[in-house]
Steps between C-alpha positions, in 0.01 A plus 500: 500500500354148495180612326706692245684177404170318467375771264826486297483119487136517396579750222797292385286186482235693309751625246650154452153350458407765243821438303436124499141550381617728218768249393249214496252708298774598254607137457139392439449781249821410314400134492162591355670719238732215403217247461279749318790586269548131415131446423476809281820408314364150439200654323740710293694192392175340383426805284858508372471135392178588315680791329259745666782741569297801616320295764827335598668839537217628719532200732878526522485874556248446778713220649815713484321770696425267791688599812785274600756603756796386293579445132427127475563247224125501443501880451789462255311233306187717488703786354658274237151382399372857495788600272425205270132598471598858417755379244238280331262800485769711334527727806880498486552822696293374793672162486838676515388675821421160653833356388681804642342428838619140478848615399501725807440184706794321338312284250741429215239347267319835491787652298434275200124547523548877511729470197227309310258786571752757378560295185125498432512880526782497240748626762763243416799693634324549834411130505865409450601746773253339742643155426853632549397657830343172612814305413709756686275480809463120489804360316447142619130483420404333174146642486593825329 
């Protein structure tokens, strides 16, 4: 009976140790993803400032694909920049997809940016509908 408890205790300690190691590795990986995302986005901003929209888009798209455990402010900013690069390239449909993702995460400003894309596509009624939807969802927010 005594040796059985020792075996159970030993297995329990092994499982706990394995879980801790996995959690530490996951935290390190997420931290690396966050830092890497920031560096890549910084390069994208440089290209955006130079009006090199294709290169900017590629950097932001790469940065947006970096693994982060949660949807951070940095991830949100990267997506807004990615949408801007696509808008400047005339890729309104792709920009709308980005803004839809931001809307899904509760970003009110994305409604007006999506509406601008729709207006560029000559879909004025849809653009107005998007603005109305944004106002309905975020009545106290002045960014729509």
